Amino acid sequence: MNLLEALFSGAKAFVKELVSVARTVVREVLKEVDQSAFGRSATRLVDGIADRYFTQARDLSEEESELAEKSRRDGLRTEADAERLREIAAERERVRAKMERINAERSAQDLRDHADETLVARLDDDELSSTVGILAAKVCPACGGTMRIRQGPVASDTGIRRFYWQCTEPNLPMCPYVKLDPSKVNAGVVRLADPDLDTPKEQRRAVWNRNDVIAETHGRVRQHLGDDDKQVVCPRHLLPMKLLPKRNQGGRVLDSYEYVCLGVTTDGKACEYKIDLQTMPQVAAMLRRTEGEGIIRH
Ligand SMILES: [Zn+2]
Ligand SMILES: [Zn+2]
């Protein structure tokens, strides 16, 4: 039937169309996952397996940063160092492939393990926003790489935020974006219950906008500053990104923080890849990942 659009860790899948009753959708998606290359894996993944690849990625980044520092100090880069930088890039691509594979297998396993607890909902902008920056098991149509959802600004004419799929491969030129407009298609999401997203839209937004809720939420967010988020990974360096205050912070919970990567480029500049924390569904999802509970709690 080809329903599966993308798979995320934590037993979450996007489906292209809400064609039939919920149970059938979940069953179809499971079948498709089991038939996929990553879904057939027989090995059961254990916690911490992805950490090995983060360690390898970190070692590569540290070496890259030392080489950048050395060439700045010496005012030149030796042929041996240039060659080593090429090796680092090649090694990183091998780590990337393994990391993506593990992520896809883990996501398949999560869905299989928790399929009975999942529900099916219509895909809307809040659902999309809650997955921004998270590595998805979704194949880039241009190069076969892994994709993730990014969010653009709110369109001034419609008041609707724009979303798109972005390829994470370091291709030049970059692979084309794939537009995502939940209002145009009858797309859905299979996922575990989540009070933030299960509460009807008007109602949840009313709660998210309450001053006491914002103040409490802001306090919770501050406690995670400086933490690595293993689900938000820099596509350039493959390092978990850190939630940090923005340089020009606005003072409010939605205009003050961003995920940054501490890697450096081969010429010693700070990595430019960033993800703004700018919507309440993003904040709720971050709190759910780190504390087990989002903003709306039952
Ligand atoms: Zn691509
Ligand atoms: Zn980076």
Coordinates of N, CA, C and O in Angstrom, one line a residue, residues 175-291:
C175 N 21.0 18.9 -1.7 CA 19.9 18.2 -2.3 C 18.7 19.2 -2.1 O 18.6 19.9 -1.2
P176 N 17.7 19.1 -3.1 CA 16.5 20.0 -2.9 C 15.7 19.7 -1.7 O 15.6 18.5 -1.2
Y177 N 15.1 20.7 -1.1 CA 14.2 20.6 0.0 C 12.9 19.9 -0.6 O 12.6 20.0 -1.7
V178 N 12.2 19.2 0.3 CA 10.9 18.7 0.0 C 9.9 19.4 0.8 O 10.0 19.3 2.1
K179 N 9.0 20.1 0.2 CA 8.0 20.9 1.0 C 7.0 19.9 1.7 O 6.7 18.9 1.2
L180 N 6.6 20.4 2.8 CA 5.7 19.7 3.6 C 4.5 20.6 4.0 O 4.7 21.5 4.7
D181 N 3.3 20.3 3.5 CA 2.2 21.1 3.9 C 1.0 20.2 4.4 O 0.3 19.7 3.6
P182 N 0.9 20.2 5.7 CA -0.1 19.2 6.3 C -1.5 19.6 5.9 O -2.4 18.8 6.0
S183 N -1.7 20.9 5.6 CA -3.1 21.3 5.3 C -3.5 20.8 3.9 O -4.7 20.8 3.6
K184 N -2.6 20.5 3.0 CA -2.9 20.1 1.7 C -3.2 18.6 1.5 O -3.8 18.2 0.6
V185 N -2.6 17.8 2.4 CA -2.8 16.4 2.3 C -3.5 15.8 3.5 O -3.4 16.3 4.6
N186 N -4.0 14.6 3.3 CA -4.7 13.9 4.4 C -3.7 13.0 5.1 O -3.9 11.8 5.2
A187 N -2.6 13.6 5.5 CA -1.5 12.8 6.1 C -1.8 12.5 7.6 O -2.5 13.3 8.2
G188 N -1.2 11.5 8.1 CA -1.4 11.2 9.5 C -0.1 10.8 10.2 O 1.0 10.7 9.6
V189 N -0.2 10.6 11.5 CA 0.9 10.2 12.3 C 0.5 9.1 13.3 O -0.6 9.1 13.8
V190 N 1.3 8.1 13.3 CA 1.1 7.0 14.3 C 2.1 7.2 15.4 O 3.3 7.4 15.2
R191 N 1.6 7.3 16.7 CA 2.5 7.6 17.8 C 1.8 7.2 19.1 O 0.7 6.9 19.2
L192 N 2.6 7.3 20.2 CA 2.1 7.0 21.5 C 1.3 8.2 21.9 O 1.4 9.3 21.4
A193 N 0.4 8.0 22.9 CA -0.4 9.1 23.5 C 0.6 10.2 23.9 O 1.7 10.0 24.4
D194 N 0.2 11.5 23.7 CA 1.0 12.6 24.1 C 0.0 13.8 24.4 O -0.6 14.4 23.5
P195 N -0.2 14.0 25.7 CA -1.2 15.0 26.1 C -1.1 16.4 25.4 O -2.1 17.0 25.1
D196 N 0.2 16.8 25.1 CA 0.3 18.1 24.4 C -0.4 18.1 23.1 O -0.9 19.0 22.6
L197 N -0.2 16.9 22.3 CA -0.8 16.9 21.0 C -2.2 16.3 20.9 O -2.9 16.5 20.0
D198 N -2.5 15.5 22.0 CA -3.9 14.9 22.0 C -5.0 15.9 22.4 O -6.1 15.7 22.1
T199 N -4.6 16.9 23.1 CA -5.5 17.9 23.5 C -5.9 18.7 22.3 O -5.1 19.0 21.5
P200 N -7.3 18.9 22.1 CA -7.7 19.7 20.9 C -6.9 21.0 20.7 O -6.5 21.6 21.7
K201 N -6.7 21.3 19.5 CA -5.7 22.4 19.1 C -6.0 23.7 19.9 O -5.1 24.3 20.5
E202 N -7.3 24.2 19.8 CA -7.6 25.5 20.5 C -7.2 25.4 22.0 O -6.6 26.3 22.5
Q203 N -7.6 24.3 22.6 CA -7.4 24.1 24.0 C -5.9 24.0 24.4 O -5.5 24.6 25.3
R204 N -5.2 23.2 23.6 CA -3.7 23.1 23.9 C -3.0 24.4 23.8 O -2.2 24.8 24.6
R205 N -3.4 25.2 22.7 CA -2.7 26.4 22.5 C -3.1 27.4 23.6 O -2.3 28.2 24.1
A206 N -4.3 27.3 24.1 CA -4.7 28.2 25.2 C -3.9 27.9 26.5 O -3.4 28.8 27.2
V207 N -3.7 26.6 26.7 CA -2.8 26.2 27.9 C -1.4 26.7 27.7 O -0.8 27.3 28.6
W208 N -0.8 26.4 26.5 CA 0.6 26.8 26.2 C 0.8 28.3 26.4 O 1.9 28.8 26.6
N209 N -0.3 29.1 26.2 CA -0.2 30.6 26.2 C -0.4 31.2 27.6 O -0.4 32.4 27.8
R210 N -0.8 30.3 28.5 CA -1.1 30.8 29.9 C 0.2 31.3 30.5 O 1.2 30.6 30.5
N211 N 0.2 32.4 31.2 CA 1.4 32.9 31.8 C 2.0 32.0 32.8 O 3.3 31.9 32.9
D212 N 1.2 31.4 33.7 CA 1.8 30.5 34.7 C 2.5 29.3 34.0 O 3.6 28.8 34.4
V213 N 1.9 28.8 32.9 CA 2.4 27.6 32.2 C 3.7 28.0 31.5 O 4.7 27.3 31.5
I214 N 3.7 29.2 30.9 CA 5.0 29.7 30.2 C 6.1 29.9 31.2 O 7.2 29.4 31.0
A215 N 5.8 30.4 32.4 CA 6.8 30.7 33.4 C 7.4 29.3 33.9 O 8.6 29.2 34.0
E216 N 6.5 28.4 34.1 CA 7.0 27.1 34.6 C 7.8 26.4 33.5 O 8.9 25.8 33.8
T217 N 7.3 26.4 32.3 CA 8.0 25.8 31.2 C 9.4 26.4 31.0 O 10.4 25.7 30.8
H218 N 9.4 27.7 31.1 CA 10.7 28.4 30.9 C 11.7 27.9 31.9 O 12.9 27.7 31.6
G219 N 11.3 27.8 33.1 CA 12.1 27.3 34.2 C 12.6 25.9 33.9 O 13.8 25.6 34.1
R220 N 11.8 25.1 33.4 CA 12.2 23.7 33.1 C 13.2 23.7 31.9 O 14.2 23.0 31.9
V221 N 12.9 24.5 30.9 CA 13.9 24.6 29.7 C 15.3 25.0 30.2 O 16.3 24.4 29.8
R222 N 15.3 26.0 31.1 CA 16.6 26.5 31.6 C 17.5 25.4 32.2 O 18.7 25.5 32.1
Q223 N 16.8 24.4 32.8 CA 17.5 23.4 33.5 C 18.3 22.5 32.5 O 19.1 21.6 32.9
H224 N 17.9 22.6 31.2 CA 18.6 21.7 30.2 C 19.6 22.4 29.4 O 20.2 21.8 28.5
L225 N 19.9 23.6 29.7 CA 20.9 24.4 29.0 C 22.3 23.7 29.1 O 22.6 23.3 30.3
G226 N 22.9 23.6 28.0 CA 24.3 22.9 28.1 C 24.2 21.4 27.9 O 25.2 20.7 27.8
D227 N 23.0 20.8 28.0 CA 22.9 19.4 27.8 C 23.0 19.0 26.3 O 22.5 19.7 25.4
D228 N 23.6 17.8 26.1 CA 23.6 17.2 24.8 C 22.2 16.6 24.6 O 21.6 16.0 25.4
D229 N 21.7 16.8 23.3 CA 20.4 16.1 23.0 C 20.8 15.1 21.9 O 21.1 15.5 20.8
K230 N 20.7 13.8 22.3 CA 21.2 12.8 21.3 C 20.2 12.6 20.2 O 20.6 11.8 19.2
Q231 N 19.1 13.2 20.2 CA 18.1 13.0 19.1 C 18.3 14.2 18.1 O 17.7 14.2 17.0
V232 N 19.0 15.2 18.5 CA 19.2 16.4 17.6 C 20.7 16.4 17.3 O 21.5 16.8 18.1
V233 N 21.1 15.9 16.1 CA 22.4 15.7 15.8 C 22.9 16.6 14.6 O 22.2 16.8 13.7
C234 N 24.1 17.2 14.7 CA 24.6 18.0 13.7 C 24.9 17.1 12.5 O 25.7 16.2 12.6
P235 N 24.3 17.4 11.3 CA 24.6 16.6 10.1 C 26.0 16.7 9.6 O 26.5 15.8 9.0
R236 N 26.7 17.8 9.9 CA 28.0 18.0 9.5 C 29.0 17.2 10.3 O 29.9 16.5 9.8
H237 N 28.9 17.3 11.6 CA 29.8 16.7 12.5 C 29.3 15.4 13.2 O 30.1 14.7 13.9
L238 N 28.0 15.1 13.1 CA 27.4 13.9 13.7 C 27.5 13.9 15.2 O 27.6 12.9 15.9
L239 N 27.6 15.1 15.8 CA 27.7 15.3 17.2 C 26.3 15.6 17.8 O 25.5 16.4 17.1
P240 N 25.9 15.2 19.0 CA 24.7 15.6 19.6 C 24.8 17.1 19.8 O 25.8 17.6 20.2
M241 N 23.7 17.8 19.5 CA 23.7 19.3 19.6 C 23.4 19.6 21.1 O 22.8 18.9 21.8
K242 N 23.8 20.9 21.5 CA 23.5 21.3 22.8 C 22.5 22.5 22.8 O 22.6 23.4 21.9
L243 N 21.6 22.5 23.7 CA 20.7 23.6 23.9 C 21.4 24.7 24.6 O 21.9 24.5 25.8
L244 N 21.5 25.9 24.0 CA 22.2 27.0 24.6 C 21.5 28.3 24.4 O 20.7 28.4 23.5
P245 N 21.7 29.3 25.3 CA 21.1 30.6 25.1 C 21.6 31.2 23.8 O 22.8 31.1 23.4
K246 N 20.7 31.9 23.0 CA 21.1 32.6 21.8 C 22.0 33.8 22.2 O 21.8 34.4 23.3
R247 N 22.8 34.2 21.3 CA 23.6 35.4 21.5 C 22.7 36.7 21.8 O 22.9 37.4 22.7
N248 N 21.7 36.8 20.9 CA 20.7 37.9 21.1 C 19.4 37.4 21.7 O 18.4 37.3 21.0
Q249 N 19.5 37.0 22.9 CA 18.2 36.3 23.4 C 17.2 37.4 23.7 O 17.4 38.4 24.2
G250 N 15.9 37.0 23.4 CA 14.8 37.9 23.6 C 14.3 37.9 25.0 O 13.5 38.8 25.3
G251 N 14.6 36.9 25.8 CA 14.1 36.9 27.1 C 12.9 36.0 27.3 O 12.5 35.7 28.5
R252 N 12.3 35.6 26.2 CA 11.2 34.7 26.3 C 11.6 33.3 26.0 O 12.6 33.1 25.3
V253 N 10.7 32.3 26.4 CA 11.1 30.9 26.2 C 11.2 30.6 24.7 O 12.1 29.8 24.3
L254 N 10.5 31.3 23.8 CA 10.5 30.9 22.4 C 11.4 31.8 21.5 O 11.5 31.6 20.3
D255 N 12.1 32.7 22.2 CA 13.1 33.5 21.3 C 14.5 33.6 21.9 O 15.2 34.5 21.6
S256 N 14.8 32.6 22.8 CA 16.0 32.8 23.5 C 17.0 31.6 23.4 O 18.2 31.7 23.8
Y257 N 16.6 30.5 22.9 CA 17.4 29.3 22.9 C 17.5 28.7 21.5 O 16.7 28.8 20.7
E258 N 18.6 28.0 21.4 CA 18.9 27.3 20.1 C 19.8 26.1 20.4 O 20.5 26.0 21.4
Y259 N 19.7 25.1 19.5 CA 20.6 24.0 19.5 C 21.8 24.4 18.7 O 21.7 24.8 17.6
V260 N 23.0 24.2 19.3 CA 24.2 24.5 18.5 C 25.1 23.2 18.6 O 25.0 22.4 19.4
C261 N 26.0 23.2 17.6 CA 27.0 22.2 17.5 C 28.3 22.8 17.9 O 28.7 23.9 17.5
L262 N 29.1 22.0 18.7 CA 30.4 22.6 19.2 C 31.6 22.2 18.2 O 32.7 22.5 18.5
G263 N 31.2 21.5 17.1 CA 32.3 21.2 16.2 C 32.8 22.4 15.4 O 32.2 23.5 15.5
V264 N 34.0 22.3 14.8 CA 34.5 23.4 14.0 C 34.7 22.9 12.6 O 34.8 21.8 12.3
T265 N 34.7 23.9 11.7 CA 35.0 23.6 10.3 C 36.5 23.3 10.1 O 37.3 23.6 11.0
T266 N 36.8 22.8 8.9 CA 38.3 22.5 8.7 C 39.1 23.7 8.7 O 40.3 23.6 8.9
D267 N 38.5 24.9 8.5 CA 39.4 26.1 8.7 C 39.2 26.8 10.0 O 39.5 28.0 10.2
G268 N 38.7 26.0 11.0 CA 38.7 26.5 12.4 C 37.5 27.3 12.8 O 37.5 27.9 13.9
K269 N 36.5 27.5 11.9 CA 35.4 28.3 12.3 C 34.3 27.5 13.1 O 34.2 26.3 12.8
A270 N 33.5 28.1 13.9 CA 32.5 27.4 14.6 C 31.4 26.9 13.6 O 31.1 27.5 12.6
C271 N 30.9 25.7 13.9 CA 29.9 25.1 13.0 C 28.7 26.0 13.0 O 28.2 26.5 14.0
E272 N 28.2 26.2 11.8 CA 27.0 27.1 11.7 C 25.7 26.5 11.8 O 24.7 27.1 11.8
Y273 N 25.7 25.2 11.9 CA 24.4 24.5 11.9 C 23.7 24.7 13.2 O 24.2 24.4 14.3
K274 N 22.5 25.3 13.2 CA 21.7 25.6 14.4 C 20.3 25.2 14.2 O 19.8 25.2 13.1
I275 N 19.6 25.0 15.3 CA 18.2 24.8 15.2 C 17.5 25.6 16.3 O 17.8 25.4 17.5
D276 N 16.7 26.6 15.9 CA 16.0 27.4 16.9 C 15.0 26.7 17.7 O 14.2 25.9 17.1
L277 N 14.9 27.0 19.0 CA 13.8 26.4 19.7 C 12.7 27.6 19.7 O 12.8 28.6 20.3
Q278 N 11.7 27.4 18.9 CA 10.8 28.5 18.6 C 9.3 28.2 18.7 O 8.5 29.1 18.4
T279 N 8.9 27.0 19.0 CA 7.5 26.7 19.2 C 7.3 25.9 20.4 O 8.2 25.2 20.9
M280 N 6.0 26.0 21.0 CA 5.7 25.2 22.1 C 5.7 23.7 21.9 O 6.2 22.9 22.7
P281 N 5.3 23.2 20.7 CA 5.4 21.8 20.5 C 6.8 21.3 20.5 O 7.1 20.2 21.0
Q282 N 7.8 22.1 20.0 CA 9.2 21.8 20.1 C 9.6 21.7 21.5 O 10.4 20.7 21.9
V283 N 9.2 22.7 22.3 CA 9.6 22.7 23.7 C 9.0 21.5 24.4 O 9.7 20.8 25.2
A284 N 7.7 21.2 24.2 CA 7.1 20.1 24.8 C 7.8 18.8 24.5 O 8.0 17.9 25.3
A285 N 8.2 18.6 23.2 CA 8.8 17.4 22.8 C 10.2 17.3 23.4 O 10.6 16.2 23.8
M286 N 10.9 18.4 23.6 CA 12.2 18.4 24.2 C 12.1 17.9 25.7 O 12.8 17.1 26.2
L287 N 11.1 18.5 26.4 CA 10.9 18.1 27.8 C 10.4 16.6 27.9 O 10.9 16.0 28.8
R288 N 9.7 16.2 26.9 CA 9.3 14.8 27.0 C 10.5 13.9 26.8 O 10.6 12.8 27.4
R289 N 11.4 14.3 25.9 CA 12.6 13.4 25.7 C 13.5 13.4 26.9 O 14.0 12.4 27.2
T290 N 13.6 14.5 27.6 CA 14.5 14.6 28.6 C 13.9 14.3 30.0 O 14.6 13.7 30.8
E291 N 12.6 14.7 30.2 CA 12.1 14.4 31.5 C 10.9 13.4 31.5 O 10.4 13.0 32.6

